[in-house]
XYZ file of C-alpha atoms in Angstrom:
636
model
C -33.165 15.085 24.860
C -31.036 12.592 22.919
C -31.176 12.300 19.114
C -29.706 9.234 17.336
C -29.021 9.494 13.597
C -29.738 7.943 11.204
C -33.003 6.675 12.673
C -33.175 3.771 10.174
C -30.222 2.152 8.425
C -28.898 -1.207 7.281
C -25.602 -3.057 7.351
C -24.328 -6.275 5.801
C -23.345 -9.198 8.010
C -19.682 -8.730 8.829
C -19.615 -5.018 8.083
C -20.039 -1.880 10.170
C -22.043 1.317 10.098
C -21.641 4.429 12.228
C -24.427 5.951 14.321
C -24.164 9.274 16.102
C -25.964 10.671 19.125
C -26.354 14.326 20.074
C -27.538 15.579 23.442
C -29.744 18.655 23.236
C -31.531 21.016 25.595
C -35.306 21.526 25.461
C -34.869 24.352 22.915
C -32.726 22.178 20.636
C -29.319 23.558 21.601
C -26.568 20.940 21.301
C -24.968 20.198 24.688
C -21.308 19.195 24.571
C -19.291 17.046 26.941
C -22.188 14.738 27.853
C -21.450 11.027 28.246
C -23.456 8.651 26.021
C -23.866 4.921 26.669
C -24.687 2.622 23.732
C -26.389 -0.780 23.828
C -27.798 -3.401 21.434
C -31.147 -5.155 21.937
C -29.644 -8.388 20.553
C -25.939 -9.023 20.935
C -26.122 -12.055 18.646
C -27.409 -9.898 15.789
C -25.323 -6.745 16.142
C -22.810 -5.210 18.536
C -22.257 -1.527 19.172
C -19.054 0.086 20.415
C -18.722 2.897 22.938
C -18.594 5.335 20.021
C -21.739 4.079 18.221
C -20.042 1.864 15.628
C -22.435 -1.018 14.825
C -21.106 -4.397 13.645
C -23.543 -6.721 11.859
C -23.392 -10.346 12.988
C -26.525 -12.185 11.803
C -29.442 -11.194 9.568
C -32.464 -9.398 11.042
C -33.522 -6.108 12.690
C -31.973 -4.851 15.921
C -32.562 -1.786 18.095
C -29.492 0.278 19.005
C -30.085 2.529 22.011
C -28.182 5.592 23.250
C -28.643 6.893 26.819
C -27.355 10.103 28.381
C -28.250 11.183 31.909
C -31.271 8.887 31.955
C -32.690 10.096 28.629
C -32.646 7.742 25.638
C -33.222 7.527 21.904
C -32.791 4.619 19.508
C -32.296 3.607 15.896
C -33.377 0.487 14.017
C -30.588 -1.247 12.144
C -31.409 -4.043 9.704
C -28.639 -6.566 9.285
C -28.719 -8.255 5.873
C -26.791 -10.964 4.097
C -24.378 -9.784 1.405
C -24.510 -11.181 -2.134
C -23.727 -14.872 -2.656
C -20.087 -15.719 -3.402
C -18.891 -12.460 -1.898
C -15.442 -12.988 -0.445
C -14.873 -10.343 2.210
C -12.809 -9.519 5.282
C -15.215 -9.021 8.141
C -12.744 -7.931 10.776
C -9.128 -8.142 11.901
C -7.465 -7.466 15.200
C -4.029 -7.350 16.798
C -3.622 -9.360 19.995
C -0.831 -10.411 22.344
C -2.945 -12.691 24.568
C -6.538 -11.426 24.740
C -8.416 -8.749 22.793
C -11.909 -7.330 22.983
C -14.152 -7.373 19.911
C -13.434 -3.783 18.847
C -9.682 -4.063 19.408
C -9.372 -1.463 22.157
C -6.740 -3.303 24.238
C -3.383 -1.638 23.462
C -0.351 -3.543 22.235
C 2.562 -3.468 24.701
C 5.867 -2.532 23.098
C 9.255 -4.145 23.835
C 7.679 -7.357 25.029
C 5.618 -10.052 23.372
C 5.032 -10.368 19.639
C 1.532 -9.761 18.278
C -0.759 -11.954 16.230
C -3.131 -10.500 13.666
C -6.303 -12.567 13.490
C -8.310 -12.066 10.283
C -11.963 -13.074 9.835
C -13.044 -13.842 6.235
C -16.541 -14.795 5.108
C -18.137 -16.570 2.168
C -21.928 -17.068 2.689
C -21.969 -20.335 0.733
C -19.234 -22.292 2.480
C -17.386 -24.816 0.361
C -15.377 -27.280 2.466
C -13.422 -28.403 -0.592
C -12.490 -24.921 -1.767
C -8.725 -24.317 -2.045
C -7.070 -21.910 0.398
C -7.247 -18.236 -0.461
C -4.252 -15.944 -0.095
C -4.366 -13.106 2.441
C -1.828 -10.274 2.620
C -0.902 -8.140 5.622
C 0.880 -4.862 4.922
C 2.562 -2.801 7.640
C 3.501 0.871 7.374
C 5.523 3.420 9.310
C 3.612 6.309 10.851
C 4.458 8.404 7.759
C 2.969 5.762 5.441
C 6.224 4.138 4.318
C 5.733 0.367 3.765
C 8.002 -1.683 6.060
C 6.702 -5.251 5.905
C 4.458 -7.492 3.797
C 3.387 -10.965 4.902
C 1.223 -13.521 3.171
C -0.832 -16.359 4.617
C -3.430 -18.769 3.368
C -6.888 -19.183 4.801
C -7.289 -22.227 7.023
C -10.245 -24.543 7.596
C -13.700 -23.913 6.187
C -14.406 -20.358 5.078
C -17.942 -20.096 6.357
C -20.541 -17.369 6.689
C -19.948 -16.786 10.414
C -16.223 -16.925 11.266
C -15.152 -15.992 14.775
C -12.005 -15.300 16.731
C -12.324 -18.762 18.251
C -11.108 -20.002 14.840
C -9.537 -17.143 12.848
C -9.590 -17.624 9.087
C -6.002 -16.394 8.735
C -3.242 -15.451 11.176
C -0.086 -13.367 10.930
C 2.755 -13.064 13.429
C 4.249 -9.611 13.900
C 7.589 -9.884 15.774
C 8.135 -7.685 18.810
C 10.977 -5.915 16.983
C 8.543 -4.702 14.307
C 5.936 -3.317 16.694
C 6.188 0.416 17.297
C 4.128 3.492 18.005
C 2.167 4.732 14.972
C 2.346 1.404 13.121
C -0.192 1.288 10.293
C -1.659 -1.853 8.795
C -3.999 -3.179 6.145
C -5.169 -6.707 5.250
C -6.365 -7.860 1.831
C -7.892 -11.163 0.747
C -7.290 -12.626 -2.724
C -5.057 -9.756 -3.930
C -4.340 -11.591 -7.229
C -8.093 -12.046 -7.872
C -8.013 -15.792 -8.348
C -11.405 -16.425 -6.718
C -14.930 -15.706 -7.991
C -16.058 -12.646 -6.056
C -19.204 -10.566 -6.634
C -18.004 -7.562 -4.626
C -14.325 -6.683 -4.309
C -14.891 -3.433 -2.390
C -14.845 -5.378 0.879
C -11.695 -7.413 0.193
C -9.590 -4.871 2.052
C -9.698 -4.109 5.773
C -9.919 -1.401 6.938
C -12.109 -0.428 4.023
C -10.419 2.920 3.428
C -6.828 3.805 4.169
C -4.910 1.980 6.888
C -5.614 1.122 10.483
C -3.371 2.185 13.343
C -2.725 -0.036 16.327
C -2.952 1.475 19.780
C 0.322 0.914 21.650
C 1.597 1.473 25.151
C 4.690 0.885 27.244
C 4.877 -0.526 30.751
C 7.488 -0.391 33.475
C 10.252 -2.984 33.056
C 9.759 -6.014 35.292
C 12.772 -7.026 37.352
C 12.335 -10.366 39.093
C 14.832 -12.242 41.237
C 14.330 -15.998 41.519
C 15.617 -17.135 44.903
C 16.306 -20.822 45.642
C 14.753 -21.716 49.002
C 16.560 -24.186 51.246
C 14.518 -26.169 53.802
C 16.924 -26.780 56.678
C 14.309 -28.731 58.643
C 14.285 -31.316 55.840
C 17.957 -32.117 55.355
C 18.554 -28.864 53.452
C 16.198 -29.832 50.630
C 16.561 -27.283 47.867
C 15.951 -26.648 44.186
C 18.293 -25.851 41.313
C 17.708 -22.435 39.746
C 19.736 -21.721 36.625
C 19.810 -19.351 33.677
C 18.921 -22.256 31.399
C 15.612 -22.674 33.244
C 14.520 -19.036 32.856
C 12.497 -19.588 29.640
C 10.485 -22.237 31.484
C 9.908 -19.963 34.493
C 8.847 -17.038 32.317
C 6.819 -18.869 29.673
C 3.312 -18.437 31.097
C 4.198 -15.093 32.668
C 5.181 -13.683 29.266
C 2.207 -15.366 27.588
C -0.638 -14.005 29.712
C 0.450 -10.723 31.300
C 0.921 -7.396 29.463
C 4.655 -7.038 30.099
C 7.452 -5.366 28.201
C 11.086 -5.794 29.171
C 11.661 -8.543 31.766
C 15.014 -8.803 33.546
C 15.284 -12.078 35.471
C 18.168 -12.741 37.859
C 19.088 -15.535 40.240
C 19.402 -14.639 43.907
C 21.536 -16.075 46.668
C 19.973 -19.166 48.223
C 17.850 -18.367 51.269
C 17.558 -20.902 54.094
C 14.496 -21.229 56.300
C 14.280 -23.479 59.335
C 10.474 -23.635 59.052
C 9.052 -27.155 58.682
C 7.182 -28.041 55.506
C 5.125 -30.580 57.458
C 5.006 -34.329 58.010
C 5.217 -36.659 54.998
C 3.457 -37.402 52.766
C 1.419 -34.161 52.932
C 2.690 -30.675 53.727
C 2.623 -27.069 52.630
C -0.039 -25.762 55.001
C -0.807 -22.055 55.209
C 1.379 -21.564 58.308
C 4.472 -22.766 56.420
C 3.945 -20.428 53.479
C 3.096 -17.333 55.532
C 6.147 -17.816 57.740
C 8.616 -18.344 54.877
C 7.041 -15.525 52.859
C 7.605 -13.161 55.785
C 11.222 -14.296 56.168
C 11.940 -13.903 52.460
C 10.371 -10.443 52.529
C 12.700 -9.501 55.384
C 15.612 -10.684 53.226
C 14.390 -8.413 50.425
C 14.107 -5.462 52.807
C 17.645 -5.732 54.169
C 19.250 -6.527 50.802
C 21.407 -3.673 49.455
C 20.196 -4.306 45.893
C 17.549 -2.573 43.807
C 14.289 -2.170 45.813
C 12.280 -2.283 42.576
C 13.038 -5.979 42.083
C 10.348 -8.557 42.766
C 11.657 -11.450 44.847
C 10.245 -14.833 43.906
C 11.251 -17.734 46.128
C 11.312 -21.144 44.468
C 11.173 -24.274 46.614
C 10.729 -28.004 46.139
C 8.769 -30.181 48.574
C 11.244 -32.512 50.318
C 11.621 -36.209 49.574
C 8.711 -38.221 50.921
C 6.104 -35.547 50.185
C 3.664 -36.172 47.351
C 1.099 -33.489 48.179
C 1.167 -29.814 49.106
C -1.935 -28.032 50.379
C -0.866 -24.818 48.659
C 1.466 -24.315 45.718
C 2.504 -20.751 46.505
C 1.829 -17.544 48.414
C 2.235 -13.836 47.659
C 1.435 -10.414 49.027
C -1.297 -8.295 47.441
C -0.167 -4.664 47.776
C -2.568 -1.720 47.455
C -0.439 -0.358 44.600
C 1.948 -2.018 42.156
C 4.336 0.948 42.371
C 5.103 0.536 46.084
C 8.382 -1.117 47.033
C 8.211 -1.359 50.820
C 7.540 -4.341 53.024
C 4.847 -6.862 52.054
C 4.627 -5.691 48.434
C 7.028 -7.388 45.985
C 7.619 -10.837 47.444
C 6.143 -14.166 46.321
C 6.932 -17.847 46.822
C 5.933 -21.031 44.975
C 6.800 -24.625 44.188
C 9.401 -24.600 41.409
C 8.609 -26.039 37.959
C 9.256 -29.742 37.594
C 7.608 -31.089 40.755
C 3.917 -31.213 39.801
C 2.765 -33.968 37.452
C 1.084 -31.223 35.415
C 4.118 -29.358 34.115
C 2.072 -26.279 33.241
C 0.934 -25.869 36.856
C 4.205 -24.418 38.159
C 4.517 -22.044 35.207
C 0.983 -20.880 35.899
C 1.855 -20.476 39.596
C 4.630 -18.012 38.763
C 2.236 -15.922 36.661
C -0.472 -16.322 39.333
C 1.643 -15.243 42.317
C 3.229 -12.310 40.478
C -0.298 -11.368 39.427
C -1.025 -10.932 43.134
C 2.029 -8.667 43.421
C 0.439 -6.731 40.538
C -2.539 -6.078 42.922
C -4.828 -8.824 41.546
C -7.075 -10.889 43.805
C -8.402 -14.340 42.939
C -10.756 -15.102 40.088
C -13.770 -17.160 41.273
C -12.653 -20.400 39.609
C -11.924 -23.650 41.422
C -13.032 -22.419 44.860
C -10.262 -19.820 45.079
C -10.188 -18.052 48.437
C -11.580 -14.510 48.728
C -12.366 -14.005 45.026
C -12.533 -10.551 43.527
C -16.201 -9.473 43.756
C -15.766 -7.330 40.629
C -14.681 -10.240 38.415
C -17.124 -10.158 35.455
C -17.602 -13.931 34.926
C -19.163 -15.584 37.963
C -17.443 -18.895 37.141
C -14.000 -17.303 36.851
C -13.478 -18.119 33.170
C -11.907 -15.805 30.606
C -15.254 -15.347 28.832
C -13.947 -14.791 25.295
C -11.308 -16.661 23.269
C -7.654 -15.820 23.872
C -4.606 -16.659 21.767
C -1.190 -18.006 22.758
C 0.996 -15.621 20.788
C 4.153 -16.148 22.862
C 4.358 -19.868 22.078
C 4.065 -19.102 18.366
C 6.695 -16.367 18.543
C 9.168 -18.682 20.305
C 8.620 -21.616 17.945
C 6.772 -23.834 20.419
C 3.686 -23.888 18.172
C 3.032 -23.174 14.494
C 0.210 -20.675 15.141
C -1.332 -18.628 17.919
C -3.436 -21.454 19.353
C -6.885 -20.419 20.515
C -7.510 -20.591 24.261
C -11.153 -21.483 24.722
C -13.502 -18.986 26.348
C -14.195 -21.592 29.043
C -10.543 -21.564 30.178
C -10.043 -20.448 33.757
C -8.500 -17.073 34.482
C -4.865 -17.304 35.590
C -5.824 -15.711 38.904
C -8.134 -18.623 39.755
C -7.490 -22.262 40.588
C -8.699 -23.811 37.308
C -6.579 -25.442 34.624
C -5.989 -24.891 31.775
C -5.542 -21.243 32.628
C -5.339 -18.132 30.477
C -6.035 -14.473 31.075
C -9.333 -12.589 30.916
C -9.811 -9.065 29.608
C -10.529 -8.036 33.194
C -7.229 -9.320 34.599
C -5.197 -8.258 31.555
C -6.515 -4.706 31.687
C -6.042 -4.433 35.451
C -2.437 -5.629 35.274
C -1.822 -3.214 32.394
C -3.067 -0.363 34.578
C -1.054 -1.567 37.563
C 2.229 -1.894 35.701
C 2.131 1.762 34.641
C 3.603 3.377 31.558
C 7.300 3.523 32.345
C 10.071 2.808 34.853
C 9.546 3.912 38.448
C 12.647 5.580 39.841
C 13.478 4.623 43.403
C 13.483 7.591 45.765
C 16.679 8.392 47.712
C 14.848 7.343 50.864
C 14.102 3.926 49.361
C 17.800 3.392 48.580
C 19.157 4.514 51.951
C 20.105 1.720 54.341
C 20.715 2.100 58.062
C 20.317 0.006 61.216
C 16.588 -0.675 61.563
C 14.466 -2.484 64.119
C 12.420 -5.001 62.120
C 9.114 -5.945 63.722
C 7.185 -8.713 61.964
C 4.023 -10.651 62.648
C 0.631 -11.915 61.550
C -2.927 -11.072 62.512
C -5.557 -13.805 62.262
C -9.277 -13.044 61.948
C -8.555 -9.433 62.952
C -8.175 -10.713 66.499
C -5.153 -12.876 67.251
C -1.819 -11.052 66.925
C 1.373 -13.098 66.622
C 4.639 -11.192 67.024
C 7.922 -12.601 65.719
C 11.179 -11.821 67.561
C 12.406 -8.387 66.467
C 15.804 -7.922 64.800
C 18.130 -4.967 64.327
C 19.751 -5.294 60.898
C 20.947 -2.919 58.205
C 17.965 -2.238 55.956
C 15.556 0.341 54.631
C 13.133 2.032 57.043
C 9.482 1.580 56.121
C 7.461 4.659 55.315
C 5.320 6.071 58.121
C 1.544 5.805 57.640
C -0.799 8.476 58.949
C -3.652 6.070 59.563
C -4.361 2.423 60.122
C -6.347 0.341 62.580
C -3.217 -1.076 64.216
C -0.480 0.634 66.185
C 3.114 -0.343 66.933
C 4.715 1.126 70.058
C 8.168 0.791 71.622
C 8.781 1.722 75.265
C 11.600 1.653 77.799
C 11.507 -0.118 81.178
C 9.863 2.920 82.759
C 7.043 2.828 80.208
C 8.167 5.926 78.334
C 7.182 5.938 74.659
C 10.205 5.722 72.351
C 8.396 5.389 69.009
C 4.947 4.694 67.598
C 3.629 3.830 64.185
C 0.100 3.359 62.864
C -0.244 0.740 60.138
C -2.612 -1.464 58.205
C -1.606 -5.125 57.835
C -0.950 -6.495 54.353
C -3.167 -8.891 52.431
C -1.911 -12.408 51.596
C -3.473 -14.175 48.637
C -4.264 -17.695 49.894
C -4.810 -16.790 53.547
C -7.841 -14.489 53.596
C -8.098 -14.620 57.394
C -4.402 -13.851 57.916
C -2.798 -10.437 57.429
C 0.929 -9.759 57.669
C 2.924 -6.785 58.855
C 6.597 -5.867 58.663
C 7.754 -2.526 60.005
C 11.323 -1.221 59.998
C 12.045 1.584 62.482
C 15.345 3.454 62.381
C 17.384 2.034 65.253
C 19.781 4.516 66.838
C 22.213 3.268 69.503
C 20.121 5.142 72.064
C 16.945 3.369 70.964
C 18.621 -0.044 71.084
C 19.928 0.581 74.587
C 16.627 1.861 75.975
C 14.056 -0.335 74.218
C 12.361 -2.760 76.624
C 8.977 -3.620 75.073
C 7.466 -3.805 71.624
C 3.694 -3.918 71.453
C 1.165 -4.140 68.617
C -2.396 -3.123 69.426
C -5.485 -3.604 67.295
C -9.164 -2.760 67.659
C -9.756 -5.614 70.137
C -6.453 -7.383 70.875
C -2.783 -6.715 71.553
C 0.516 -8.609 71.633
C 3.768 -7.684 73.357
C 7.399 -8.785 73.496
C 9.332 -7.816 76.619
C 13.110 -7.671 76.870
C 14.630 -10.023 79.469
C 16.301 -7.995 82.235
C 18.539 -10.770 83.548
C 21.003 -10.831 80.637
C 23.233 -7.861 79.973
C 24.033 -6.845 76.424
C 27.762 -6.678 77.253
C 27.857 -10.337 78.272
C 26.016 -11.327 75.069
C 28.629 -9.636 72.942
C 31.608 -11.085 74.796
C 30.632 -14.689 74.122
C 31.519 -15.733 70.563
C 28.884 -17.107 68.235
C 29.933 -20.265 66.391
C 29.741 -21.638 62.862
C 30.494 -25.311 62.293
C 30.362 -27.574 59.256
C 28.727 -31.000 59.341
C 27.630 -33.598 56.825
C 24.224 -31.899 56.810
C 25.682 -28.494 56.039
C 26.586 -25.532 58.213
C 25.241 -24.817 61.707
C 25.237 -21.322 63.198
C 24.754 -21.067 66.997
C 24.131 -18.020 69.141
C 26.212 -17.663 72.299
C 23.487 -15.602 73.970
C 21.486 -18.031 76.117
C 18.445 -15.765 75.860
C 18.434 -15.865 72.053
C 15.015 -16.596 70.560
C 15.934 -16.225 66.876
C 18.970 -15.859 64.653
C 19.635 -14.230 61.286
C 22.740 -14.872 59.164
C 24.023 -12.160 56.798
C 26.741 -12.474 54.159
C 29.091 -9.588 54.993
C 30.464 -9.433 51.452
C 27.125 -8.981 49.702
C 24.806 -7.846 52.501
C 22.374 -10.655 51.600
C 20.363 -12.324 54.342
C 21.213 -16.024 54.045
C 19.031 -17.599 56.724
C 16.489 -16.949 59.485
C 15.511 -19.328 62.272
C 13.097 -18.987 65.205
C 15.612 -20.555 67.587
C 19.164 -19.992 68.845
C 20.675 -21.913 65.918
C 20.218 -22.048 62.161
C 21.163 -24.515 59.459
C 22.595 -23.548 56.059
C 23.191 -25.887 53.158
C 26.833 -25.020 52.451
C 29.360 -22.196 52.639
C 32.783 -21.665 51.058
C 35.735 -21.620 53.440
C 36.688 -18.127 54.489
C 33.133 -16.782 54.162
C 32.607 -13.823 56.535
C 29.226 -13.778 58.231
C 27.318 -11.357 60.413
C 25.420 -13.340 63.054
C 22.437 -11.474 64.541
C 20.969 -13.097 67.665
C 17.861 -11.593 69.223
C 16.174 -12.144 72.554
C 13.022 -10.731 71.009
C 13.963 -7.075 71.545
C 17.731 -6.695 71.720
C 19.975 -7.939 68.916
C 23.583 -8.940 69.539
C 25.624 -8.831 66.353
C 28.989 -10.395 65.734
C 31.271 -11.326 62.848
C 32.302 -14.931 62.273
C 34.548 -16.449 59.599
C 33.650 -19.950 58.453
C 36.822 -22.061 58.403
């Protein structure tokens, strides 16, 4: 049986009382370790926490119920109004973007500042009453005072304040936040206001409160300018001065600590954005996303870095079907193919300036394993999202804008705001998304394994699967990169064979999820390419449950002839053109020999680049779909 005590009790509006529940056997023996679930019969009258703490909201009786293993007991709590003219602090909470009513969401250290929202009540509201002073005191874990702030109450001090309009706010800088930080708020410390009960002027009522803190893995993100060679090398300027704009919404809504942004080498794609005035269809984004992910895989830099491609629709385009694409990995700690790459329209193009900032937070949210919120007809919404309309559900607060001087307070984000993982604007973050990203980011840095850092010649096989039926294989390349980890299961299988049909390698895999293309899955596999494998490989095949796709090596062109003919690099008014000498070439990749960065990919025998300095040494990789001829060229 379950026994709730006390059976009858009362609590003032705005105050709390503790209930307890014990689980007992039929002979009355207390059973330990049993889970208890609490609930309130009227959430507008009183709320109850997971530990049985009841908060009075409005006057009247309410039934608080405790259930364990299907057995229940309850208590009746009467919520009453306190004496007239009783100035009291009802509640206070620390928040960095969103916070649940009992303040259980931890504060992330080394990142955003925190706001302290204080709720103060006077039953007989007086709109003309002067502001009342409120004090916030902060203490080290050992009780030593370290900071005292004062603020005045704002607006009407009514009988039912809420976090949609906090009565007083304090800003706690990120440099002050630390583990074990204690705090206490007090209203009217100089006793200048008529008050019938001063025992409730302090919160918490006894002693100090302690904020719950956590740390998350540092976020390293590389913003890569994308060059559209098919549109006269249209590109976008990415500079250090623009970083605050890129990171503004990201820092505001996600639970992040240290963020290290860098600017990557420009990456050129020869994929067409479309035909003016409308472009940016799914096929464009999926293709460029795959190419950029290949660039991340072959790059000799840190594999922990997220790559975020920024592009600008070319002149003549005034509409894009999609604003960005990203991979949704099964885990935020993985670093392999199809995990840490995203792409979006750069800030400054949309008429709504906030839209691009939200896109950066949205697409990186996908890299943090989040699916869409069901707002604005977003594709394949998360079925577990708690609000069916995709809104945040409770008020949020823009602490980052206050901390950086963009606003004079932590402006309230209405509960009807769309979640950042949906398509609605204005966008903020829900408790559901915030908590999930917090879990995904982990509690500290993830060290790259030696295997993840090792680079060697690899055969890169890329493609897309549509509707779990149609398989599209891209021409395979051999480039220096990191082999992908073998998977023991998966519905799809990659096989490489020689001309006699002998199996040279095989790999089971599961294609990756892409956020805005629910019917399209991507795959990128990197197989260690020994000289023997390169010489013998004749076919690459991907087989699924119902369909297969194959690339076969042409037998009429010898590899020796392909390497004898020089590839060429020429400069024109439109930029730089790279041409493969191999007449069987189906695709070309251009690598900067000095940095190891992949500069361009094209699904043809030539590629365009925006510009190159004279004397630049390039590795030109031309593939006939299976075999890659590689040569060094100096741009003169």
